[in-house]
Coordinates of C-alpha atoms and ligand atoms in Angstrom, one line a residue:
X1 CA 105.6 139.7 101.0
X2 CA 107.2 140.0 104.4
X3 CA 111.1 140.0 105.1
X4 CA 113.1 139.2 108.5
X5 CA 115.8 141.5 109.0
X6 CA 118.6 140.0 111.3
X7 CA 121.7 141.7 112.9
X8 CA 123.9 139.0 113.2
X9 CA 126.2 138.3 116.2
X10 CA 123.6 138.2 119.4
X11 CA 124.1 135.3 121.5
X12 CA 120.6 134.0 122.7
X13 CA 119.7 132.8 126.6
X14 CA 116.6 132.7 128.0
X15 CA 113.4 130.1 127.9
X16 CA 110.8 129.3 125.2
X17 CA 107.8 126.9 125.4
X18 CA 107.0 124.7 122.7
X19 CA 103.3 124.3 121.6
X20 CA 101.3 121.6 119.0
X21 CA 103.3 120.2 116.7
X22 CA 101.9 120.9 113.2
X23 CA 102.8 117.5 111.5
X24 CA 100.2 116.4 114.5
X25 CA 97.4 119.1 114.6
X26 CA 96.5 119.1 111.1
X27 CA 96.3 115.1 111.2
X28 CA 94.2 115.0 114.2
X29 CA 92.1 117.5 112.4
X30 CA 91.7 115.2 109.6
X31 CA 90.9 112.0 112.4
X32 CA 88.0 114.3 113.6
X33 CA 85.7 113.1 110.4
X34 CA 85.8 109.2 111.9
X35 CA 83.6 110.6 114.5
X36 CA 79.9 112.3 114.3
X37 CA 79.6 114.5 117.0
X38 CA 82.0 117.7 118.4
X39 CA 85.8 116.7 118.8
X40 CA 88.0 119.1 120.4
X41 CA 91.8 119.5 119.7
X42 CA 93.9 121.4 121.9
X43 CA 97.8 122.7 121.3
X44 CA 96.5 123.7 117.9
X45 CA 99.3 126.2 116.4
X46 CA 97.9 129.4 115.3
X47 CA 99.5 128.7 111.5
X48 CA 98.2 129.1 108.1
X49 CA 97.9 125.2 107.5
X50 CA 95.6 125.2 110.1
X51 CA 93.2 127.6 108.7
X52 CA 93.7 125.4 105.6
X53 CA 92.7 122.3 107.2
X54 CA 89.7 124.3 108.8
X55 CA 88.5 124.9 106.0
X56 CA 88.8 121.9 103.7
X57 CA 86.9 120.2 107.1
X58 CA 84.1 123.1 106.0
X59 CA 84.1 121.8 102.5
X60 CA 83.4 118.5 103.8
X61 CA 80.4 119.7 106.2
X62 CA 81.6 120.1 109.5
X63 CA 81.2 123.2 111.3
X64 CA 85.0 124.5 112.8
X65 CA 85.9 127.2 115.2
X66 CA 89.7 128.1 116.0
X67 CA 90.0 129.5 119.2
X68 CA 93.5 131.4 119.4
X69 CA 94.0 132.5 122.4
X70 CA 93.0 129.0 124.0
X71 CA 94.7 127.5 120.9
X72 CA 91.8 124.8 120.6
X73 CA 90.1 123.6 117.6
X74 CA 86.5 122.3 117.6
X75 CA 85.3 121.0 115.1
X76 CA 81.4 119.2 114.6
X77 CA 81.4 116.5 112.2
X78 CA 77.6 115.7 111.0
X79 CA 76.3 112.0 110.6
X80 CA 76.6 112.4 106.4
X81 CA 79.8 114.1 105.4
X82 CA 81.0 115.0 101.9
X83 CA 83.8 112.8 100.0
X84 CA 85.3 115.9 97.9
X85 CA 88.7 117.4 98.9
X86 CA 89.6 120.5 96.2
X87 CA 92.2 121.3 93.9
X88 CA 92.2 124.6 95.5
X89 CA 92.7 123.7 99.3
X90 CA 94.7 120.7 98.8
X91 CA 97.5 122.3 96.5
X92 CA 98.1 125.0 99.1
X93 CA 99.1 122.4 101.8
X94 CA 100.1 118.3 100.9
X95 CA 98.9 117.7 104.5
X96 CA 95.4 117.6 103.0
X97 CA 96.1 114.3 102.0
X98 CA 95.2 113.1 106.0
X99 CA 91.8 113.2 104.9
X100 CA 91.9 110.5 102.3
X101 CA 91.8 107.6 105.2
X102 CA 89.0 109.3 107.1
X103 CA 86.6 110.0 103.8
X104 CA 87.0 106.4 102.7
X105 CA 86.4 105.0 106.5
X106 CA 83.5 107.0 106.6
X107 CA 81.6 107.5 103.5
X108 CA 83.2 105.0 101.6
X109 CA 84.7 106.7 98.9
X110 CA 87.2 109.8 98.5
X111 CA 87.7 112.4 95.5
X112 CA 91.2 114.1 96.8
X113 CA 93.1 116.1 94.8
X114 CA 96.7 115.1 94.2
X115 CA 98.8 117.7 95.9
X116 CA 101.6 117.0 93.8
X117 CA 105.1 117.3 94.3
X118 CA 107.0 120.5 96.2
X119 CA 109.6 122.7 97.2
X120 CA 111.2 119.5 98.7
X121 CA 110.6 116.7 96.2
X122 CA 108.3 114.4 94.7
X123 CA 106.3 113.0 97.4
X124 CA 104.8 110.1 95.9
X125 CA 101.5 108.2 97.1
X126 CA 102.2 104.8 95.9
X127 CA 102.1 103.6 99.6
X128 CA 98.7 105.1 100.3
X129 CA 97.1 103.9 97.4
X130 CA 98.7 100.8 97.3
X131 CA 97.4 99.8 101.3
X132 CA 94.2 101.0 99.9
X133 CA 93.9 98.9 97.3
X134 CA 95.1 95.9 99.1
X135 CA 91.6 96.8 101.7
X136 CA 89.7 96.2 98.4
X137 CA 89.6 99.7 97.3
X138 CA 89.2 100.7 93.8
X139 CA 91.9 103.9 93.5
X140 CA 92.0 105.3 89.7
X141 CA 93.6 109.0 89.1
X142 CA 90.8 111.5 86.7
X143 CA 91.1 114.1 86.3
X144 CA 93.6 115.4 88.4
X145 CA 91.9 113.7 91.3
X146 CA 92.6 110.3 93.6
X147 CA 89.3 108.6 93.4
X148 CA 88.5 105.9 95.7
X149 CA 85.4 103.7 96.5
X150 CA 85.7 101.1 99.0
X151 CA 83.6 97.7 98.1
X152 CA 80.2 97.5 99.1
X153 CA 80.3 96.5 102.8
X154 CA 83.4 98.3 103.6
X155 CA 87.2 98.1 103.9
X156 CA 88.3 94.8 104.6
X157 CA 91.3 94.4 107.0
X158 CA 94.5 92.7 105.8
X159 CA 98.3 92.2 106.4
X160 CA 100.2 95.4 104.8
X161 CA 104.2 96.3 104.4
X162 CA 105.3 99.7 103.3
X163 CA 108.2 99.6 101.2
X164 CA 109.2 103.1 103.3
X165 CA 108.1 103.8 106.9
X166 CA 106.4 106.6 105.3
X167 CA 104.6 109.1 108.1
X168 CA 101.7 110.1 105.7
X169 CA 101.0 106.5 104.4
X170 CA 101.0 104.9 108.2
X171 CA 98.5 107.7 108.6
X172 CA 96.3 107.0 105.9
X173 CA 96.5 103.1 106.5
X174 CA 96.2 103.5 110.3
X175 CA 92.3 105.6 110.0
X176 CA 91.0 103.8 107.1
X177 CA 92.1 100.5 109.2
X178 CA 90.3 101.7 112.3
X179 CA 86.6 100.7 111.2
X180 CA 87.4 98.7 108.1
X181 CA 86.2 94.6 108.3
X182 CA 88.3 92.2 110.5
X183 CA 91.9 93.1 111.4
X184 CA 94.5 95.3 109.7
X185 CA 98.1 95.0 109.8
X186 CA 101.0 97.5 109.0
X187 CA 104.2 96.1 108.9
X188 CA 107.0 98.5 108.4
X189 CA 104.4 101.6 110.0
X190 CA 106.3 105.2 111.0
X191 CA 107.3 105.3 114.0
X192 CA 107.3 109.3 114.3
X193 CA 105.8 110.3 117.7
X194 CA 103.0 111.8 115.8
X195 CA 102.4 108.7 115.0
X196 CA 102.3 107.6 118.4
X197 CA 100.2 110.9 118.9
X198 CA 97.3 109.7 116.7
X199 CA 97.0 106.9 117.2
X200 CA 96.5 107.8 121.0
X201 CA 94.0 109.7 119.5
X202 CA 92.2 106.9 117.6
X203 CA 92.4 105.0 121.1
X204 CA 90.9 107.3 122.8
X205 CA 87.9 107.4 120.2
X206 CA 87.5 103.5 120.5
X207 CA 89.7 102.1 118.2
X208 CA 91.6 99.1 119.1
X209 CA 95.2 99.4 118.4
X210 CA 98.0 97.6 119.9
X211 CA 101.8 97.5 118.5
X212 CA 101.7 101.8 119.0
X213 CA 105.3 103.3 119.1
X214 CA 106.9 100.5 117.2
X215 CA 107.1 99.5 113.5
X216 CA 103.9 96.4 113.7
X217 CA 100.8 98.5 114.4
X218 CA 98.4 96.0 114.6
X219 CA 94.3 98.0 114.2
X220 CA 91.1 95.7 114.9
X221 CA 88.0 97.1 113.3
X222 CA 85.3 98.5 115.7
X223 CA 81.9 99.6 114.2
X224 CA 82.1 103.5 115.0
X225 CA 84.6 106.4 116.8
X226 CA 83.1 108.9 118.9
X227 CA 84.0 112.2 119.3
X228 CA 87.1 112.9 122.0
X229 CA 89.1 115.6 123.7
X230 CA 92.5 115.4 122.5
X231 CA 96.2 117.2 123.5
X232 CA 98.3 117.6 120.7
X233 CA 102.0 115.9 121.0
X234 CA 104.2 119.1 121.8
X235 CA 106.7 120.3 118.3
X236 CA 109.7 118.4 118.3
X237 CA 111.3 120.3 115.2
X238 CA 110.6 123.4 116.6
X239 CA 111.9 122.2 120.1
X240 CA 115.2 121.5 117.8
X241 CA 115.0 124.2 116.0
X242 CA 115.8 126.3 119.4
X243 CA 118.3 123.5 120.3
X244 CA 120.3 124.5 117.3
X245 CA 119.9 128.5 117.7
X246 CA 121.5 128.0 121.3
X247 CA 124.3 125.8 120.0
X248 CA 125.0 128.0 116.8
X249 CA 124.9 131.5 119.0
X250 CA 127.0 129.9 121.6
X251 CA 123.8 130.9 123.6
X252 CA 122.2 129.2 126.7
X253 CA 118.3 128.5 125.7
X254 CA 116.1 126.2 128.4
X255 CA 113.2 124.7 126.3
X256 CA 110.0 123.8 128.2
X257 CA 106.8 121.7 127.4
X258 CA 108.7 118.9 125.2
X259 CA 109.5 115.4 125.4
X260 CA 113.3 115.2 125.5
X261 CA 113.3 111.8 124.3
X262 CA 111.9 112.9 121.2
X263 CA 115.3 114.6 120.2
X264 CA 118.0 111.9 121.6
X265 CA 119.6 111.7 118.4
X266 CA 119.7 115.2 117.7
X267 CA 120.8 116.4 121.6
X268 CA 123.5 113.6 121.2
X269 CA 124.5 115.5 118.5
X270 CA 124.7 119.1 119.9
X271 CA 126.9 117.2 122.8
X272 CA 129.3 115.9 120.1
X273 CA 129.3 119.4 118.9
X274 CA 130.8 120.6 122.1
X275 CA 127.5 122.0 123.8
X276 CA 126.3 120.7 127.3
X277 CA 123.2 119.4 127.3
X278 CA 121.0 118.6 130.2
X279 CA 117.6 116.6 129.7
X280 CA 114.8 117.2 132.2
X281 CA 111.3 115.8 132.6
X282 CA 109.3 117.9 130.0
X283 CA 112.1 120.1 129.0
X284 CA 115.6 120.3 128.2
X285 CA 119.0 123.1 128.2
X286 CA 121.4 123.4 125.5
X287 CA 124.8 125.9 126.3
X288 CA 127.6 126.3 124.0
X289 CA 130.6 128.3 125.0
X290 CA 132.3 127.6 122.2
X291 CA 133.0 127.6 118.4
X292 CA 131.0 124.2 117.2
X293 CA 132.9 120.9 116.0
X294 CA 131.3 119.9 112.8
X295 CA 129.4 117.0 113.0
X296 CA 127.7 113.9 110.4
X297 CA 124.3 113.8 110.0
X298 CA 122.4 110.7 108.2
X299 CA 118.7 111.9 107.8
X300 CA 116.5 108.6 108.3
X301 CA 112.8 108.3 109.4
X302 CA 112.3 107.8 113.5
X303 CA 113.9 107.4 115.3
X304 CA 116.7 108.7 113.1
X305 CA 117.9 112.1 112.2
X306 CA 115.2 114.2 111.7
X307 CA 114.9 115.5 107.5
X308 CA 113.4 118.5 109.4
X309 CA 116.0 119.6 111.3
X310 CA 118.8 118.7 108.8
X311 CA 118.6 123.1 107.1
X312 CA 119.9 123.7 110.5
X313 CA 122.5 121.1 111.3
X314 CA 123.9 122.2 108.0
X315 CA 123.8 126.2 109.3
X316 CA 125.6 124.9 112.7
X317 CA 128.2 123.1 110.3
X318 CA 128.7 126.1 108.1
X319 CA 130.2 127.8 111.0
X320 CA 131.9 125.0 112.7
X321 CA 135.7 124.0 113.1
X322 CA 136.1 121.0 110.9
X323 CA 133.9 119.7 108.1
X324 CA 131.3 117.2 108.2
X325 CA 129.1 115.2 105.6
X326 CA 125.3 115.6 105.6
X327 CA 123.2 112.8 104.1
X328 CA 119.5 113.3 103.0
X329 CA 117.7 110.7 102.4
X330 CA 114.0 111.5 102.6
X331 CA 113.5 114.3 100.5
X332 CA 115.8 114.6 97.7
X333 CA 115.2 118.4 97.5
X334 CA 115.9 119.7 100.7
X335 CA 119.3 120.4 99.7
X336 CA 117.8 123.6 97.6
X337 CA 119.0 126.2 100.6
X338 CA 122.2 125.0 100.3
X339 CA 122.1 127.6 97.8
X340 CA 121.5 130.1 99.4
X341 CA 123.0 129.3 102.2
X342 CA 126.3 129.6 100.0
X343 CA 125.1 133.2 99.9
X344 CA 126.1 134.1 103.1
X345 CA 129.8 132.6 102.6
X346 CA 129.1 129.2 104.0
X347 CA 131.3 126.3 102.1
X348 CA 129.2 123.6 101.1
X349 CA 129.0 121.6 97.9
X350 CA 126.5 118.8 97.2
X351 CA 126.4 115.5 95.9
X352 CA 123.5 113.7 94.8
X353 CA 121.9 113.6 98.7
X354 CA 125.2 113.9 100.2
X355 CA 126.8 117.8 101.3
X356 CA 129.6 118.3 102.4
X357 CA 130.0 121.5 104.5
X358 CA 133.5 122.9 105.5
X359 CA 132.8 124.6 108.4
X360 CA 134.1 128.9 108.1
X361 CA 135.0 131.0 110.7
X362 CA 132.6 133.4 110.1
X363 CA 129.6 134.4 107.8
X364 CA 128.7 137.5 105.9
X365 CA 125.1 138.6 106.1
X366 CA 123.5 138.8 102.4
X367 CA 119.6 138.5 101.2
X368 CA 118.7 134.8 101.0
X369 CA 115.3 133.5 99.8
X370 CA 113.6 130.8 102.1
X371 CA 112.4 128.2 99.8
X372 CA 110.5 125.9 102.4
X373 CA 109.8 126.2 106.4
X374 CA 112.5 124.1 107.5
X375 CA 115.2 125.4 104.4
X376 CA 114.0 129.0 106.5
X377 CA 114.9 128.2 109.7
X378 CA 118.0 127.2 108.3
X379 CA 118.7 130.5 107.2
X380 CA 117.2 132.6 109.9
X381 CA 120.0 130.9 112.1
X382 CA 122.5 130.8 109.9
X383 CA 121.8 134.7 109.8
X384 CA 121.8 135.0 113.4
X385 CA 125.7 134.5 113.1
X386 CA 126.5 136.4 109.8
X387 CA 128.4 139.4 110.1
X388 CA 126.2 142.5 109.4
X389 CA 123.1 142.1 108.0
X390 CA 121.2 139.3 106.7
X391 CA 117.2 139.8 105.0
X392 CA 115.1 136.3 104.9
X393 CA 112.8 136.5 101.9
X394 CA 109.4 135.1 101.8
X395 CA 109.1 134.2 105.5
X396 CA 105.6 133.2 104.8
X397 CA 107.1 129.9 104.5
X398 CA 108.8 130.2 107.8
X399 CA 105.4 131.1 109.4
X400 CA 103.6 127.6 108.6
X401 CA 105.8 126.1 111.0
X402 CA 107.3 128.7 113.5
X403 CA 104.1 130.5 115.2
X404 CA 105.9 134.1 116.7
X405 CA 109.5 132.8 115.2
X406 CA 110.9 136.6 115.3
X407 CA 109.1 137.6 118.3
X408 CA 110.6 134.8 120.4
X409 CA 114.2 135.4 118.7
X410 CA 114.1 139.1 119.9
X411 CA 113.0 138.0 123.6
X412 CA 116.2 135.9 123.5
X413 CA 118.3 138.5 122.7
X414 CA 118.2 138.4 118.5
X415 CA 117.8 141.4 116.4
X416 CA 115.5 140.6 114.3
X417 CA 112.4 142.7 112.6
X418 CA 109.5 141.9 110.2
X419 CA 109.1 143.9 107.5
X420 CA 107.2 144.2 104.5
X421 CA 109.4 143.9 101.4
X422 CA 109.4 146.2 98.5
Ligands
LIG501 N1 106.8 108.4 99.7 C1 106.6 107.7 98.6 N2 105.3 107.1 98.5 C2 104.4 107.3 99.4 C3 104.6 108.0 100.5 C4 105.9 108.6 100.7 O1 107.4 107.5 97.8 O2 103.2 106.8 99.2 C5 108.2 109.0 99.9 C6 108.2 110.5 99.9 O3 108.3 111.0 98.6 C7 109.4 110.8 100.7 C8 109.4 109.7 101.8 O4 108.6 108.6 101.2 O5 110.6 110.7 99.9 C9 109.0 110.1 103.1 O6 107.7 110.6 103.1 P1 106.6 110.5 104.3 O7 105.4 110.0 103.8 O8 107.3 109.9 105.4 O9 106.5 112.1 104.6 P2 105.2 113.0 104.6 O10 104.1 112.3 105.3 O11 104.9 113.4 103.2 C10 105.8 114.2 106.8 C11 105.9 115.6 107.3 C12 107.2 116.2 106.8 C13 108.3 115.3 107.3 C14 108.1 113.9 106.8 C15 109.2 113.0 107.4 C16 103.6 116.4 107.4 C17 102.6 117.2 106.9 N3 104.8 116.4 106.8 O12 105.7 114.2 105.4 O13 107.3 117.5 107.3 O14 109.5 115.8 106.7 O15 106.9 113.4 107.3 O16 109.3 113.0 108.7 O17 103.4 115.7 108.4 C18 107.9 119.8 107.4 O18 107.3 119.9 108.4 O19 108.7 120.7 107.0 C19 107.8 118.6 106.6 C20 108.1 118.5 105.3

């Protein structure tokens, strides 16, 4: 078990550069198996889930080689693929679930493991199975396992509304759509940009979909994909993530390699904070020269408030003048650090999936216990401010979504070492 041990009180300036956003990687990974023949993903973070996703893609036949310095993934997918996705690979990461759409669109049928629920909530996946079923799947739960057979012929295209814009359902919908029968509508679809990333993706392997960025994504059935060459959508919550450590620190931090317009909501938020915030092409710079107002977050899917930057709005609250109300209302969970949070002296007392924080003048570094990657971040920040020391238990959860998290901090300016706990 490894530890991050933070000296509070550095402000941090400089540059970072924002790679592959894992909530994209791992599902392009999965959108490989529509296609026989060698796909290549590039902007593939070097992260644990990765290696996950490698190797449940092993399970299933394909042959997968991560290259880390050029951070591509290649991956050969054979004409007859396995249907089986294990207890053992899927419980480790819920992002397994991506492969449930391609192992139905191409083999017919899909044994997945249900990853269950998690540090952040319940997760359901009523809204897969449920678009599924509407194709003419037949979805029963044995053993432990999500087993699906499409009718003889194939998937048959049909108008579908999600009661949620749920990310992970739009994804599942969107590749079992892609070579069912006829034409298949989702009504209500995600509009995340990694979304909008796969199904560039899917285009780009002859799909045919049209409605892509907005909330009617309308797919046409071709016969087969073929294998592509794909660029993974740079990490918005990372990208943020950074936003947040330059507002909190009262730091200057330029951040390169992103689509601005990704994080409107959240930039227009570090303005009302007090920071100034310039957008750029591909990158953006947040400075704060002063103490932060508080400010109201409402977490909603895209183009809302980002659930996965909400840890770290409440870490900038928890030191801000005034108080502010945070509402979470994606995963009913993620309120969990607020514990620990509370740890450190911040003032904040939840509701249901309201919190309200009253913002302190100061922090006092204490050991706090990340509980998921984003609940981590939270606290690294919030530990970047604390007086004196602050130690970041199991920062293996920080790793799955921050590739070089401390080494980055300390070429900002941050005090910060990895250690091994004992
Ligand atoms: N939901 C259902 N039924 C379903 C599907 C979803 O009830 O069939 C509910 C969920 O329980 C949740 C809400 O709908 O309350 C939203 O879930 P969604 O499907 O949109 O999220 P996801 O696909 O499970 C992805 C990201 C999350 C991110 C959310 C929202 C991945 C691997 N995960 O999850 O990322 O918070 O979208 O943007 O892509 C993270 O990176 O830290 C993380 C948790």
């Amino acid at each position: 078990m490894e530890v991050f041990r933070i000296q509070g009180g550095a402000r941090l300036a400089g540059q970072v550069q924002i790679t592959g956003a894992k909530n994209s990687s791992l599902k392009l990974m999965a959108a490989a198996l529509l296609a026989p023949g060698k796909t290549v993903i590039h902007a593939v973070p070097n992260i644990l889930d990765v290696t996950i996703m490698a190797e449940l893609l092993r399970r299933l036949g394909c042959k997968v080689e991560y290259d880390e310095a050029k951070q591509a993934v290649s991956i050969e997918v054979p004409q007859t693929i396995e249907h089986r996705a294990d207890y053992d690979l899927v419980r480790r990461m819920r992002a397994s679930i991506a492969v449930l759409g391609p192992l139905v669109a191409r083999t017919g049928e899909a044994d997945v493991a249900l990853p269950g629920g998690d540090a952040i909530g319940s997760r359901g996946l009523d809204m897969h199975t449920a678009g599924l079923e509407r194709m003419g799947a037949v979805v029963t739960n044995e053993h432990g396992y999500l087993v699906v057979h499409a009718p003889t012929g194939g998937l048959v295209g049909t108008a579908l509304y999600l009661d949620f814009p749920s990310v992970g359902a739009t994804e599942t919908l969107l590749m079992a759509g892609v070579t069912a029968n006829g034409v298949t509508v989702i009504d209500n679809a995600a509009r995340e940009p990694e979304i909008v990333d796969i199904c560039n993706m899917l285009v780009a392997m002859g799909a045919a979909i049209s409605g892509i960025g907005g909330s009617l994504l309308t797919v046409t059935g071709v016969d087969s994909l073929h294998a592509v060459e794909y660029t993974t959508v740079s990490d918005r919550i990372v990208a943020g993530t950074w936003a947040v450590a330059a507002a909190i620190t009262q730091g200057d931090i330029t951040v390169n390699n992103v689509n601005p317009s990704h994080l409107s909501i959240v930039l227009e938020k570090l303005a009302t904070a007090g920071a100034t915030v310039e957008v750029f092409e591909n990158s953006f710079r947040v400075q704060m020269d002063r103490r932060p107002t508080a400010v109201d977050i409402v977490t909603l899917p895209y183009p809302g408030f980002p659930t996965d930057l909400q840890p770290q709005f409440i870490a900038l609250n928890s030191i801000a003048e005034g108080s502010a109300m945070v509402t979470e209302n994606l995963f009913e969970a993620r309120f969990r650090f607020v514990q620990e949070l509370t740890r450190l002296g911040a003032e904040v007392r939840t509701d249901g999936h309201h919190a309200l924080i009253r913002g302190r003048s100061k922090l006092s570094g204490a050991p706090v216990e990340a509980t998921d990657i984003r609940a981590g971040a939270g606290l690294v920040l919030a530990g970047l401010v604390a007086d004196g020391e602050t130690t970041v238990h199991a920062v293996e959860h920080i790793d799955r979504g921050y590739v070089n998290f401390e080494k980055e901090l300390v070429e900002l300016g941050a005090t910060v070492v990895r250690e091994t706990s004992t």
